[in-house]
Amino acid sequence: MTSPRSAPRTARERVRAQLTAEIVDVARTHLATAGAAALSLRAVARELGMVSSAVYRYFPSRDDLLTRLIVEGYDALGEAVELAEAAAPREDLLGRWHAACGAARSWALAHPHEYALLYGSPVPGYSAPQDTIAPAGRVAIVLARVVSDGLASGAVAPPPGDDAQVMAPGLLGELGLPDDTGLGGRLVLAWSSLFGAIGFELFGHTHNVVVAHEEHFRSVTTRLAAEVGLPA
Amino acid sequence: MTSPRSAPRTARERVRAQLTAEIVDVARTHLATAGAAALSLRAVARELGMVSSAVYRYFPSRDDLLTRLIVEGYDALGEAVELAEAAAPREDLLGRWHAACGAARSWALAHPHEYALLYGSPVPGYSAPQDTIAPAGRVAIVLARVVSDGLASGAVAPPPGDDAQVMAPGLLGELGLPDDTGLGGRLVLAWSSLFGAIGFELFGHTHNVVVAHEEHFRSVTTRLAAEVGLPA
DNA sequence: TGTACATCAGTGAACGCGCGTTCACTGATGTAC
DNA sequence: TGTACATCAGTGAACGCGCGTTCACTGATGTAC
């Protein structure tokens, strides 16, 4: 069988990989300034000084380019959150939680259009392929690990309730969480609330409502931490 | 001064009002099926059997039509929530809370594209005018009233904390809430978390994570009620 | 090392589409005397 | 009640734009002998 060529060998392959990356970079810039709806293959090609049809050597369609941007967006956000959480002392569960949540918010504020692409309205006519699923889960996994670590060390006491009927079977086990307590549901609550709070701030719904956004966000994440049982 | 003609008097005015409404209806249908990005004046005109330029007698631009749809969307959602909440017994604070939250979710599930227009990504190149502010607040006001009623009757005890530095000055007073407790921030938390949960379900982020969406939503709103101090 | 062939990248033109908006116009409806 | 004028609704053509995608092609790069 042909070995899967992980790194480009020939000069041609190297050039190809580099130009592919350049296309994605330019596309991301356009996305960042004009939003997903305004992203056009022709504009990207124009900026790269090539003819629009040439882009089709690299991406079979506009949707494939979009998918790439979505995957890279989830990965960029996920990595930012993972790095922030990893930088906090392992025993400081609340510190890890805040680091993760704060990194998500910071990334969103720094990349509003990318954030909107990931967590805003679904792009019309576009349906997310399999490749986006794993990257999309990275933030949730970080949050779950903080909780499961607390559970393992005894710092987190499982709240009453039973997730078995609510959560997808097997998922909680993979995350190191019991499925006969209310923890799973609470974690999903915290997860969706985190992005609810970020989205509300970013999309202006709390404009003229909240004046100190950072302080408010901090107290929101503090309460979400309490929801999932992290000790104060 | 010319009296503000509230109701159309002449035949011409009646026809005009009716056709304006028809345009909005068709536009809403298009929005509901294809999403905001695909909404075009020409398509609406086509469906009404008129020439595209004729629509300009009724709306000066596409954006004005969009604004109308946004305002009507907020009003429809707000009214659904208000009616549901009003149907619950006044003393049953938790019942009123659940009725309001459940109505918001139901409306969103029934009108996904309209919901995306209101709470999803901001429409590129479009900035919300003043007219959208008041309708956008209706749901939050319902939630606030449940809490302030509980506060007045003594059923809700103000949690510790101080909102004065976080919330917009004057706002909490208008809502009948004290600004020297943590209630305001908690209410915003509940508000954004409500739409975070709805958005996550609607946009598929909890696909393959939650299997019993309704039950999950119910327990989410139960916990949010506890966050704002409503008695179980 | 040199040649013959295969692979690939990029070109340029074209197809077919739809959009928002403007403008001069016709004909119908309303208003004032 | 009837006429003259003003207002308004709708028409049809046009402007100028940008898009995604296809296709036959040239020329350069890689490969096998």
Tab-separated table of C-alpha atoms (C1' of nucleotides) in Angstrom, chain A residues 12 16 19 42 49-51 53-54 57-58, chain C residues 6-16:
chain	number	residue	atom	x	y	z
A	12	ARG	CA	6.094	20.564	-6.188
A	16	ARG	CA	1.521	23.179	-3.205
A	19	LEU	CA	0.126	27.941	-1.526
A	42	ARG	CA	-12.719	35.173	-6.595
A	49	GLY	CA	-2.654	37.512	-7.903
A	50	MET	CA	-4.011	34.398	-9.497
A	51	VAL	CA	-6.968	33.729	-11.687
A	53	SER	CA	-10.170	29.154	-11.591
A	54	ALA	CA	-6.697	28.370	-10.294
A	57	ARG	CA	-6.598	23.185	-8.022
A	58	TYR	CA	-6.525	23.538	-4.243
C	6	DA	C1'	3.076	11.763	-17.745
C	7	DT	C1'	1.504	14.743	-14.353
C	8	DC	C1'	0.241	18.936	-12.604
C	9	DA	C1'	-0.383	24.342	-12.049
C	10	DG	C1'	-2.066	28.216	-13.819
C	11	DT	C1'	-4.432	30.889	-17.823
C	12	DG	C1'	-8.141	33.187	-20.035
C	13	DA	C1'	-12.465	33.093	-21.743
C	14	DA	C1'	-16.970	31.947	-21.124
C	15	DC	C1'	-21.651	30.430	-19.050
C	16	DG	C1'	-25.428	31.627	-16.511
